[in-house]
mmCIF file of C-alpha atoms in Angstrom:
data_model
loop_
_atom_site.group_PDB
_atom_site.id
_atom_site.type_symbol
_atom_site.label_atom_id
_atom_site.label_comp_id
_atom_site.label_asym_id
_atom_site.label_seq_id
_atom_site.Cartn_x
_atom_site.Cartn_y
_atom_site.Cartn_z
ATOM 1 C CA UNK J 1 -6.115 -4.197 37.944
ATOM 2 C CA UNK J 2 -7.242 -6.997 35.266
ATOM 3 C CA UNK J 3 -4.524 -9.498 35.554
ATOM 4 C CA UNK J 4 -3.786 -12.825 32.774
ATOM 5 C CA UNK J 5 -5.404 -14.593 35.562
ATOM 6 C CA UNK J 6 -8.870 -13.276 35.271
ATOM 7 C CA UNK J 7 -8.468 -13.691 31.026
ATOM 8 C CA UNK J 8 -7.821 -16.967 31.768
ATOM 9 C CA UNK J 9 -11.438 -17.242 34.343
ATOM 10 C CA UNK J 10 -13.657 -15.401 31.649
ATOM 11 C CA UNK J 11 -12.307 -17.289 28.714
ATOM 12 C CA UNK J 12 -12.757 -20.816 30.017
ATOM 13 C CA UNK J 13 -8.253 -21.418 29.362
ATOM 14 C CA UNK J 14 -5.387 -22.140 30.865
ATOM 15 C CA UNK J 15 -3.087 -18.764 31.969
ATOM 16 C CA UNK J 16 -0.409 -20.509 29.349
ATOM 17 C CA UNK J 17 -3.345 -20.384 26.643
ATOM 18 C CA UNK J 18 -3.897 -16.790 27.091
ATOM 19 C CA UNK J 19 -0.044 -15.809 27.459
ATOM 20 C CA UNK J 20 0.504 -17.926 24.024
ATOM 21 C CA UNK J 21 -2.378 -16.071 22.898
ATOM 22 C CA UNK J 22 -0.793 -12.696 23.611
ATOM 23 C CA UNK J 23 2.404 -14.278 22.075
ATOM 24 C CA UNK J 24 0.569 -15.084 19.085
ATOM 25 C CA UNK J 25 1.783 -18.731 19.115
ATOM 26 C CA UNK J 26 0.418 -20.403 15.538
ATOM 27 C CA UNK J 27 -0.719 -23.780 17.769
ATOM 28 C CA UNK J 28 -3.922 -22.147 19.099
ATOM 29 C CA UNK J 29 -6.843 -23.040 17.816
ATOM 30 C CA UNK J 30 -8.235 -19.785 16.112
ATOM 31 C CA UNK J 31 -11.665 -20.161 17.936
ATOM 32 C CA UNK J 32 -9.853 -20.434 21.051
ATOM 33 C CA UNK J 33 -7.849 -17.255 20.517
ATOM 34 C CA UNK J 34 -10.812 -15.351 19.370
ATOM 35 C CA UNK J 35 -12.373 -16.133 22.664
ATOM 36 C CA UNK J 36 -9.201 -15.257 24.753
ATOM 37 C CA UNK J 37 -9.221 -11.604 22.445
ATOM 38 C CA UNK J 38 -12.924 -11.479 23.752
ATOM 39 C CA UNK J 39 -12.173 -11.780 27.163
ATOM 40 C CA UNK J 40 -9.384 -9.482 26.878
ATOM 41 C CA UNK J 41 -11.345 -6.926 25.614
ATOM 42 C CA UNK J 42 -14.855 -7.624 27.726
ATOM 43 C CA UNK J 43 -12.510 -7.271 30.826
ATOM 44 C CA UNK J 44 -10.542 -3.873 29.477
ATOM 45 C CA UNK J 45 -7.115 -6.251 29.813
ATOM 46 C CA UNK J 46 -4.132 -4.308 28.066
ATOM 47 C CA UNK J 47 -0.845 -6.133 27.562
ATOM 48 C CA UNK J 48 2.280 -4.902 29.997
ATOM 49 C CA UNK J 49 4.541 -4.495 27.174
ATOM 50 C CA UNK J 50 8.021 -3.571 29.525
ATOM 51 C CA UNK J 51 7.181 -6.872 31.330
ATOM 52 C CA UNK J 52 6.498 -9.123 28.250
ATOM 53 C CA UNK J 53 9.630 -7.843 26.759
ATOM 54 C CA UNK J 54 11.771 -8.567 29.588
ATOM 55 C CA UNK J 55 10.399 -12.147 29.524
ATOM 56 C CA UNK J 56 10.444 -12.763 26.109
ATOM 57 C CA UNK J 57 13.787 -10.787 25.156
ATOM 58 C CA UNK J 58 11.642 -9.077 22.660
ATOM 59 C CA UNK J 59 11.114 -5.095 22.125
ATOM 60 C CA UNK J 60 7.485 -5.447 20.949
ATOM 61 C CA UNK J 61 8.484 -2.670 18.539
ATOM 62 C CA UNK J 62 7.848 -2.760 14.652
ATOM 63 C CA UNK J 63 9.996 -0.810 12.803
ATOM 64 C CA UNK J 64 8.555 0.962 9.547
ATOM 65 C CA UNK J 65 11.619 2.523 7.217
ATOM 66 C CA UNK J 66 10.344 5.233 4.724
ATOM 67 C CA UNK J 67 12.257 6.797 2.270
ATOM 68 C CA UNK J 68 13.885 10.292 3.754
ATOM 69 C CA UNK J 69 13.003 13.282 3.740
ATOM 70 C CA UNK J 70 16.044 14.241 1.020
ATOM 71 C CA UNK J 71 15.054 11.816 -1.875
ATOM 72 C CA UNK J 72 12.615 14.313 -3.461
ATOM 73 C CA UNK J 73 9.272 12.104 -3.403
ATOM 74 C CA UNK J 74 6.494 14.024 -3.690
ATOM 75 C CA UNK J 75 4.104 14.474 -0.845
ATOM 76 C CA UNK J 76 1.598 11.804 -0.399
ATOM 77 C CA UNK J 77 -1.589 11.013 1.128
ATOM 78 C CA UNK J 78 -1.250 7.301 0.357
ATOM 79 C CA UNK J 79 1.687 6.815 2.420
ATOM 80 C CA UNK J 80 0.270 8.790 5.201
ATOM 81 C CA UNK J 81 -3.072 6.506 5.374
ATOM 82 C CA UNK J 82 -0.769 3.853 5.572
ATOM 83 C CA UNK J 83 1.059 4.594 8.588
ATOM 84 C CA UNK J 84 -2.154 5.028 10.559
ATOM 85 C CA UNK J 85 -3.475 1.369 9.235
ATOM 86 C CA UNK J 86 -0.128 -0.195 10.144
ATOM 87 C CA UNK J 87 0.175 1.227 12.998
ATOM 88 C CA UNK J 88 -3.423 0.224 14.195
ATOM 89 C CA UNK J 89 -2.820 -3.406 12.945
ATOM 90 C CA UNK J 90 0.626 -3.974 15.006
ATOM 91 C CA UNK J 91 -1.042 -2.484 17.883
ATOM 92 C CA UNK J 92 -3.705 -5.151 17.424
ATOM 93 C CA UNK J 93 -1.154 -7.903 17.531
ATOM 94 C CA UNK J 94 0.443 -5.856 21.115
ATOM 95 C CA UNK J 95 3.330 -4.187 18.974
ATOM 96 C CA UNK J 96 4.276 -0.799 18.688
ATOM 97 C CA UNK J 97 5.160 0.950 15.528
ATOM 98 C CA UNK J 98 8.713 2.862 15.300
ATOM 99 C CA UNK J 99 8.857 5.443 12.028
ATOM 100 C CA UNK J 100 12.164 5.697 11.028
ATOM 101 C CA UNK J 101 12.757 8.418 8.100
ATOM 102 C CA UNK J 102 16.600 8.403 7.334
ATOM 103 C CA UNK J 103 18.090 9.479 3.938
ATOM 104 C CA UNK J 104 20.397 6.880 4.720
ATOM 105 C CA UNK J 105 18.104 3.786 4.933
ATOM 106 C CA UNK J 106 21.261 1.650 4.823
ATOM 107 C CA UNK J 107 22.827 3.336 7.801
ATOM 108 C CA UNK J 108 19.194 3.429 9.181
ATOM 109 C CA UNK J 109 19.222 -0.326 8.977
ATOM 110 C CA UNK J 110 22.266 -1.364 10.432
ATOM 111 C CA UNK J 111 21.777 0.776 13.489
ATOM 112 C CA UNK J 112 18.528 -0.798 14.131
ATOM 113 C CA UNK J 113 20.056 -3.967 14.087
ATOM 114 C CA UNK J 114 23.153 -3.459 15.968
ATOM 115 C CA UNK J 115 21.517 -1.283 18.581
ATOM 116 C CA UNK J 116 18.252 -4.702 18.766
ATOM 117 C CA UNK J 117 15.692 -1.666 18.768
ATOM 118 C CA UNK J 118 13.254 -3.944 16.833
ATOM 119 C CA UNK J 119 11.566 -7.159 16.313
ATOM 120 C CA UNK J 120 10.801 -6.883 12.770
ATOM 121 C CA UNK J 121 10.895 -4.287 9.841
ATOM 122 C CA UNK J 122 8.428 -2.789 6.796
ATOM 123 C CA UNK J 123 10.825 -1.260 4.106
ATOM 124 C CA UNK J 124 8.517 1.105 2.296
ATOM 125 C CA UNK J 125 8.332 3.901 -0.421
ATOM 126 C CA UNK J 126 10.460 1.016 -2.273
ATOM 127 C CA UNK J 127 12.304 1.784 -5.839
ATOM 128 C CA UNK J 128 13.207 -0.733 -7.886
ATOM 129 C CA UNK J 129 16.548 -1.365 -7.147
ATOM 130 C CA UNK J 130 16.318 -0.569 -3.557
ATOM 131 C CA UNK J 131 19.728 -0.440 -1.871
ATOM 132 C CA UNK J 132 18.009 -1.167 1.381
ATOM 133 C CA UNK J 133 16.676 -4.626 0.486
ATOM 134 C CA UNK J 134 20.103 -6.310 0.671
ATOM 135 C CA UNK J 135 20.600 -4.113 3.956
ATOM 136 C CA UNK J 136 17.655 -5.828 5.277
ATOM 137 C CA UNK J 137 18.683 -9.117 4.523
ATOM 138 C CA UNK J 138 22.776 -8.542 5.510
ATOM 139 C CA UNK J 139 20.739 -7.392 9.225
ATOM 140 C CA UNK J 140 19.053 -10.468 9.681
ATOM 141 C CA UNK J 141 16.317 -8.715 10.670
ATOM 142 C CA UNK J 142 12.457 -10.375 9.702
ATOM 143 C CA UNK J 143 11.909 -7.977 7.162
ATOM 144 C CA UNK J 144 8.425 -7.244 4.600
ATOM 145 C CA UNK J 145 8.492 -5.388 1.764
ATOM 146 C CA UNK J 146 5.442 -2.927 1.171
ATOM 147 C CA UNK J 147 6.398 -3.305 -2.233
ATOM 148 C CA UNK J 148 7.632 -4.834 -5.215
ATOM 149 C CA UNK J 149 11.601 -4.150 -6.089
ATOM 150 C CA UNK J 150 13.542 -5.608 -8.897
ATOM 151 C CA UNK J 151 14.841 -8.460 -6.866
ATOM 152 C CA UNK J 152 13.494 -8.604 -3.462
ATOM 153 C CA UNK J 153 16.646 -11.259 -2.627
ATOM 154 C CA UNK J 154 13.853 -13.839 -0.655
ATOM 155 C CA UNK J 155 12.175 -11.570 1.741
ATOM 156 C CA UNK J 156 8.498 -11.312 2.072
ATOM 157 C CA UNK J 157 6.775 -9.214 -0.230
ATOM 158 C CA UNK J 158 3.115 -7.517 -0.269
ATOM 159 C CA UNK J 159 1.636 -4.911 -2.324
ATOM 160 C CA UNK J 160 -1.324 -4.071 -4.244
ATOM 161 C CA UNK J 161 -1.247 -5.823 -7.618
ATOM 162 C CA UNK J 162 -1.058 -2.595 -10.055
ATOM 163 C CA UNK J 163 -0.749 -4.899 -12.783
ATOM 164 C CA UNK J 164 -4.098 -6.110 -12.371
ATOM 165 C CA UNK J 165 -5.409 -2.248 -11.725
ATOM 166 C CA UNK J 166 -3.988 -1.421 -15.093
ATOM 167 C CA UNK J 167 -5.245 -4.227 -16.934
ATOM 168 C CA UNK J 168 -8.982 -3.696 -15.604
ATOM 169 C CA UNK J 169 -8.552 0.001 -16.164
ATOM 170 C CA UNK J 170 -7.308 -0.362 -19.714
ATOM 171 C CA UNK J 171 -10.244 -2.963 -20.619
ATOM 172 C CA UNK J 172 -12.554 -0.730 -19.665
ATOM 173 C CA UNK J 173 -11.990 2.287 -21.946
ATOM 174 C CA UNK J 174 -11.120 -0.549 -24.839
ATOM 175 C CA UNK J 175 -15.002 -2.035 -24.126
ATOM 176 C CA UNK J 176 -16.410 0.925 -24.287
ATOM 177 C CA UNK J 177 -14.791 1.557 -27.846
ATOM 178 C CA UNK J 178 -11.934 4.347 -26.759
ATOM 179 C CA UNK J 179 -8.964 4.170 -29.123
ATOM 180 C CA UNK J 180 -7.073 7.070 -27.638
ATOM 181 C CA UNK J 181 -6.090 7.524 -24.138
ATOM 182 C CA UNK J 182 -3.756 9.920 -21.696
ATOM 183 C CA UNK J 183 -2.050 9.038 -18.619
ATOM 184 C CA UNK J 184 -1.958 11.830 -15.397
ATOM 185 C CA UNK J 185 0.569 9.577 -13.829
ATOM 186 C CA UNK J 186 2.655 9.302 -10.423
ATOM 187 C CA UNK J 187 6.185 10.678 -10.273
ATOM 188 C CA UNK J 188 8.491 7.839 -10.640
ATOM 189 C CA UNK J 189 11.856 10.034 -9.892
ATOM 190 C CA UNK J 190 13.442 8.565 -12.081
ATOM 191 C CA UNK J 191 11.822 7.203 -15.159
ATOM 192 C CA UNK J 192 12.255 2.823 -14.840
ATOM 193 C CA UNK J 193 14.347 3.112 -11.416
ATOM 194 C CA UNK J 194 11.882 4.967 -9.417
ATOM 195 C CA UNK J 195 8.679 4.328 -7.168
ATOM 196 C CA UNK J 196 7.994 0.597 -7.524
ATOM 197 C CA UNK J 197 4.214 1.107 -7.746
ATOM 198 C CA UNK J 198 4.305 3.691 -10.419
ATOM 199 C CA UNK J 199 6.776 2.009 -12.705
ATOM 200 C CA UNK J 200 4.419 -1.494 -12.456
ATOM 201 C CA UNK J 201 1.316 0.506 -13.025
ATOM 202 C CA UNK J 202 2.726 2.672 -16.033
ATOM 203 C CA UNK J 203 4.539 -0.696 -17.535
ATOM 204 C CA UNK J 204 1.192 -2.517 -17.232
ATOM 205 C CA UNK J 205 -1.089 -0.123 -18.998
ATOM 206 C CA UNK J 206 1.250 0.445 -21.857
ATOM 207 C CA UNK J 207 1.383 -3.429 -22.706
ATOM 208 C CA UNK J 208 -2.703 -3.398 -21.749
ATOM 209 C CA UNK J 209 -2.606 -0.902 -24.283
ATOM 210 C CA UNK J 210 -0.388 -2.262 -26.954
ATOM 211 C CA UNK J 211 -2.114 -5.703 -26.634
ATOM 212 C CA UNK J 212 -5.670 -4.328 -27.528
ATOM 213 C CA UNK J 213 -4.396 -1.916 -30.575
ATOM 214 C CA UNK J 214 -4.812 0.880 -28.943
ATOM 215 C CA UNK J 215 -2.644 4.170 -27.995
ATOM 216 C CA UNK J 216 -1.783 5.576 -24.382
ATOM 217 C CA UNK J 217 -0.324 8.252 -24.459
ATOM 218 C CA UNK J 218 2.280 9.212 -21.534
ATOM 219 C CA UNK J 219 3.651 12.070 -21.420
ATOM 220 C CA UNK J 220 7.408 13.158 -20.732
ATOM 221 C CA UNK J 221 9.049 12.861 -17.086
ATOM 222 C CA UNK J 222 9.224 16.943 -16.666
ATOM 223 C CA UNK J 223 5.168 16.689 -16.627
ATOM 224 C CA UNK J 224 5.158 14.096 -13.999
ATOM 225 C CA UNK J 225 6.565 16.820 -11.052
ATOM 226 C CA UNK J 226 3.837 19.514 -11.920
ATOM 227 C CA UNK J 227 1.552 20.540 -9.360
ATOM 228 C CA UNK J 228 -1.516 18.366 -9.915
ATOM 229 C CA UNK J 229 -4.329 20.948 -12.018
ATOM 230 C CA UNK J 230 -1.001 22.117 -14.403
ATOM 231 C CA UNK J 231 0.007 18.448 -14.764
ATOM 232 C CA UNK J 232 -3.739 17.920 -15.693
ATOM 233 C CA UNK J 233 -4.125 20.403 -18.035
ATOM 234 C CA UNK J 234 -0.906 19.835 -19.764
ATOM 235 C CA UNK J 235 -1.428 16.288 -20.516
ATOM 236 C CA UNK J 236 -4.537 17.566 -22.083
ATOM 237 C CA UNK J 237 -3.083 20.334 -24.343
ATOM 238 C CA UNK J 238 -0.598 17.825 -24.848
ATOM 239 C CA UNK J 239 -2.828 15.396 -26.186
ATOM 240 C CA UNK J 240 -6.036 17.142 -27.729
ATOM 241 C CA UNK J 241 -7.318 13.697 -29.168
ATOM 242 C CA UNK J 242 -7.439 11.996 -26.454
ATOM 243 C CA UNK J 243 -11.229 10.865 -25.216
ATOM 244 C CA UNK J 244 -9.851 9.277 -22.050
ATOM 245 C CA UNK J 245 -8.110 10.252 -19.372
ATOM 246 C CA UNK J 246 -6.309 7.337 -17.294
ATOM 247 C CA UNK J 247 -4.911 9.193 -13.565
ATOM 248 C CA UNK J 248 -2.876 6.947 -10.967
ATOM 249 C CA UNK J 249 -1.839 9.801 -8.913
ATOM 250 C CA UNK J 250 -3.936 10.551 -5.751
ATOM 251 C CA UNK J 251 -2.981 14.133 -5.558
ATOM 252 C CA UNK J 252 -3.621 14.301 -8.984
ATOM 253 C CA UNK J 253 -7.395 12.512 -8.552
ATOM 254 C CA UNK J 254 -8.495 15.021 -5.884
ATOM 255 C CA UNK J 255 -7.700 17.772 -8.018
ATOM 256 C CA UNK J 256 -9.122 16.827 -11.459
ATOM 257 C CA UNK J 257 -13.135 17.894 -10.774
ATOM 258 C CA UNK J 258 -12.083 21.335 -9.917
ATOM 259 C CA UNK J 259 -9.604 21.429 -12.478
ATOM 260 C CA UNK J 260 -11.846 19.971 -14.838
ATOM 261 C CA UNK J 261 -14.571 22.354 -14.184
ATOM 262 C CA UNK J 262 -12.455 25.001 -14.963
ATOM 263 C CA UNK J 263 -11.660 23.931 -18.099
ATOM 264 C CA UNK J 264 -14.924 23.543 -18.904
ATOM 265 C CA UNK J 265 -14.977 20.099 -19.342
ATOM 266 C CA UNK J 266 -17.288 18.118 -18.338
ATOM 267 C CA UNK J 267 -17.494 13.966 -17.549
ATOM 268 C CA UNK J 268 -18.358 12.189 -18.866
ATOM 269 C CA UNK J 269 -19.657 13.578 -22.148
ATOM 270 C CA UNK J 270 -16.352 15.620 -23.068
ATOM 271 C CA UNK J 271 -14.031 13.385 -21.673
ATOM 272 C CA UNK J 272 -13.995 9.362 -19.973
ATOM 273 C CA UNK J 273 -11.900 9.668 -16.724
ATOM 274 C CA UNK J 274 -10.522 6.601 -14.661
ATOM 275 C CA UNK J 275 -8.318 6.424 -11.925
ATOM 276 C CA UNK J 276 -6.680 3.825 -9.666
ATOM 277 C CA UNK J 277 -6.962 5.830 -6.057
ATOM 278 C CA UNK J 278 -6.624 4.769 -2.778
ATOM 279 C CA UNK J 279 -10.120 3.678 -0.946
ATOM 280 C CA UNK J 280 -10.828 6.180 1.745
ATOM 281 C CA UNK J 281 -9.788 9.024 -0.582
ATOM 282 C CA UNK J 282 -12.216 7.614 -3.372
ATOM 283 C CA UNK J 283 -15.076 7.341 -0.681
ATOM 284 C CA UNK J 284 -14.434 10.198 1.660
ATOM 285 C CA UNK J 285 -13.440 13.041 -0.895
ATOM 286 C CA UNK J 286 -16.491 11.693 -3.320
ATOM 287 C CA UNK J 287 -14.226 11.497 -6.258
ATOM 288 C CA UNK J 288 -17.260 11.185 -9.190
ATOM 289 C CA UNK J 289 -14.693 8.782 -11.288
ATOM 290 C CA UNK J 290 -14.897 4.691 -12.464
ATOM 291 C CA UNK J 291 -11.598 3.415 -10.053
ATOM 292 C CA UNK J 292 -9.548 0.785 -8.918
ATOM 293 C CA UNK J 293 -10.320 1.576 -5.470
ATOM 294 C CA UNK J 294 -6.471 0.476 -3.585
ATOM 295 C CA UNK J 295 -7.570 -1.203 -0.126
ATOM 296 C CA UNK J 296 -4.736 0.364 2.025
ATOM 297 C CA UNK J 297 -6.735 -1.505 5.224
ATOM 298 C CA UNK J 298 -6.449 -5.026 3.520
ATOM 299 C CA UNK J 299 -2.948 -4.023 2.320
ATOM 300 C CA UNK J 300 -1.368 -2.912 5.741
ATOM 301 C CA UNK J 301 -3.056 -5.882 7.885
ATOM 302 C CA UNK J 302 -1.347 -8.383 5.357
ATOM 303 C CA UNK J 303 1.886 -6.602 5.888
ATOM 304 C CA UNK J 304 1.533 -6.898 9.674
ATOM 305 C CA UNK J 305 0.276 -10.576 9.328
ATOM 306 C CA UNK J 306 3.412 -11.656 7.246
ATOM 307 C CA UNK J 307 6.081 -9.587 9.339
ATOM 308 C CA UNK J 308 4.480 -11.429 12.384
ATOM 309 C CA UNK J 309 4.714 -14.713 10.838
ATOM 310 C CA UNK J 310 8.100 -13.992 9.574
ATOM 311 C CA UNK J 311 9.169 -13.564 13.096
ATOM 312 C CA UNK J 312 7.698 -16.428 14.823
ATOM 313 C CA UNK J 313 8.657 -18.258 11.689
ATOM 314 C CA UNK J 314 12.379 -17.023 10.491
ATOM 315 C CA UNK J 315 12.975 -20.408 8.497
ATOM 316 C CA UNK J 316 9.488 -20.573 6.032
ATOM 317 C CA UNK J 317 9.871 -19.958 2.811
ATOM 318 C CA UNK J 318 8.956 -16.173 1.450
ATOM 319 C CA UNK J 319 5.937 -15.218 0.304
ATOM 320 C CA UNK J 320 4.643 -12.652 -2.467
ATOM 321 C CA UNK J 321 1.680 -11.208 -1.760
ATOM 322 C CA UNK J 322 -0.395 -9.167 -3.625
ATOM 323 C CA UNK J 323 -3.564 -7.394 -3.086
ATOM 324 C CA UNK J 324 -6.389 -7.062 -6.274
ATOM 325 C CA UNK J 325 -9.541 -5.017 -5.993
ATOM 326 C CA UNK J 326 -12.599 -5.043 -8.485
ATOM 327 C CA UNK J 327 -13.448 -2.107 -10.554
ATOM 328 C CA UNK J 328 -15.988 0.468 -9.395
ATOM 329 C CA UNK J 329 -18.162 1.872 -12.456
ATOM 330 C CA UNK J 330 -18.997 5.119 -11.877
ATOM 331 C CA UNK J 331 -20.065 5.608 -14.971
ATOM 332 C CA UNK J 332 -17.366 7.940 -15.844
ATOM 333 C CA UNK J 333 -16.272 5.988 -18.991
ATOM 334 C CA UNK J 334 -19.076 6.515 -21.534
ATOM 335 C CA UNK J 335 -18.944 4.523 -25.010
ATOM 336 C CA UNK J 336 -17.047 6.211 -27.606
ATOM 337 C CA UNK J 337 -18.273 5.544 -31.118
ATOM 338 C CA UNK J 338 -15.402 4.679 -33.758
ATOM 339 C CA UNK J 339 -15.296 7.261 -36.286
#
C-alpha cells in the first residue's frame, strides 16, 4: 500500500508538505503542490478519507442543496451536468459530494448543521428571494451560492454572467440590422421571483433591447411551461413578424431543428436563431445555432474553489463571481435588410 511517506520520497518534500498539500493549506507554493499532486497520482496514492477526518475533525463531505422535488421546476439537463462537474471537482480537492433534495431547504439546512454532516454547502436552483440564503448564513455553515439571489446577505456568490450573454446576444441580431425579435425563454415559476438565471437573462435582453430601439417580444408566463416544440411554435404564431428568434432554454434548444423542420422553416434564410445553451449540449447534440456557449466546467470548479477557500478562510471578505463566455457565430443570424 502507497503510504504519505513514499509521496513525500517521489516528490522531493517533507511528509508535513504533502499532508498540507492534501489539506489544501494556501502557504504552499503552487509548484510545489503540483509536484506533490504528481507524485500522488504517478504512485496511484488515494487519500484515507475516515482517517483524515478523524484527525482533522472534518467530514470531507460537500453538501450540494437543490431545490425539491415539489417546487414544480421543470426538468433540466443543465442542472444535471452540473452535479457531475461538481462532483468531479470536490473529488479533486479529496471531498465527497452529498445531494440533498428537500422541499424544505430550510429544514434541510438546519439539520445539516445541527447533525455536522458537512464541511461546506452549494445552495443551488436559487430564486430570487431564496428563503434558504438566510438559512445558510443563521447555520454558520461556509456556504456558495451557484447563483445570483436578490440579496445574497455576504455569502460567496458564482454564476454565469447572463447579463453579459444577453447583451452579446442582443448586439448581434441589432448588427446584423434585425428590428424584431422573439424570446423561447426558461420557466421562471413565477414571473420576477423565480429562477435567478432566467429572470437576469430575460431582464437583460429587454433593456439590451430597449437601449438599441428595438422590440423583443416575450411572450406571456402560460407559454413558458409548454413542452418545448409547442412553446416554439407558439411564440412563432404568436409573433409572425418576428425575423429572430432569441431561445435561453436548453430543452427548448435541442428541440428547435426538428421542430423547425417541421414547420418548414428553415435557418437561417426564414428565420435568425440564437441561443444561450450550456457547452457540452451545444457541442455534443450539434445544435446548428450562433450561442453563448455557458461553461458549466469553468462554472462548477469556481464554485468548488470558493467553497474551499471559504472554509479554510471563514473570516475573508465575500466574493461575487461571475463567469462570461464569447459568442460563437454560427452563422445562424443572417443580415436583415430594413424595409
Amino acid at each position: 500500500m502507497v503510504t504519505i511517506n513514499d509521496v513525500a520520497r517521489e516528490a522531493g518534500v517533507s511528509k508535513t508538505t504533502v499532508s498540507y498539500v492534501i489539506s489544501h493549506n494556501p502557504r504552499i507554493p503552487h509548484d510545489t503542490q503540483e509536484r506533490v499532486r504528481r507524485a500522488m497520482r504517478k504512485l496511484g496514492y488515494s487519500v484515507n478519507h475516515t482517517a483524515r477526518a478523524l484527525s482533522t475533525s472534518k467530514t470531507m463531505t460537500l453538501g450540494l442543496l437543490v431545490s425539491g422535488q415539489n417546487d414544480g421546476m421543470p426538468l433540466s439537463l443543465t442542472r444535471g451536468a452540473y452535479l457531475c462537474e461538481l462532483s468531479k471537482f470536490a473529488r479533486q480537492h479529496g471531498y465527497d459530494l452529498l445531494l440533498i433534495s428537500n422541499p424544505d431547504g430550510v429544514q434541510a439546512i438546519r439539520e445539516l448543521a445541527s447533525a455536522r454532516k458537512v464541511d461546506g454547502l452549494i445552495l443551488m436552483d436559487l430564486q430570487r428571494n431564496d428563503v434558504r440564503v438566510a438559512a445558510a448564513v443563521e447555520s454558520k455553515l461556509p456556504t456558495v451560492l451557484l447563483g445570483v439571489p436578490s440579496d445574497s446577505l455576504g455569502l460567496d456568490v458564482v454564476d454565469t454572467d447572463f447579463e453579459r450573454a444577453a447583451h452579446e446576444l442582443i448586439r448581434r441580431f441589432v448588427n446584423q440590422g434585425h428590428r424584431d425579435i422573439a424570446l423561447v425563454h426558461t420557466s421562471e415559476s413565477p414571473k420576477d421571483d423565480g429562477a435567478n438565471y432566467a429572470v437576469r437573462f430575460r431582464q437583460a435582453a429587454l433593456t439590451e433591447a430597449r437601449a438599441a430601439g428595438i422590440t423583443l417580444r416575450v411572450p406571456p408566463m402560460d407559454v413558458w411551461d409548454l413542452n418545448p416544440a409547442e412553446h416554439i411554435r407558439t411564440v412563432l404564431n404568436r409573433f409572425p413578424t418576428a425575423s429572430g428568434l432569441l431561445i435561453d432554454d436548453d430543452n427548448a434548444v435541442i428541440a428547435a431543428p426538428q421542430a423547425l423542420l417541421e414547420l418548414g422553416i428553415h435557418v437561417p434564410e426564414d428565420l435568425s436563431v440564437a441561443v444561450v445553451v450550456p457547452d457540452v449540449i451545444h457541442q455534443r447534440m450539434r445544435i446548428p445555432y450562433t450561442a453563448v456557449n455557458i461553461n458549466l466546467s469553468a462554472v462548477a470548479e469556481e464554485t468548488i474553489d470558493t467553497l474551499i477557500r471559504r472554509i479554510s478562510k471563514p473570516d475573508s471578505p465575500s466574493v461575487t463571481r461571475l463567469v462570461s463566455q464569447p459568442l460563437n457565430d454560427c452563422g445562424s443570424i443572417i443580415r436583415r435588410d430594413a424595409p
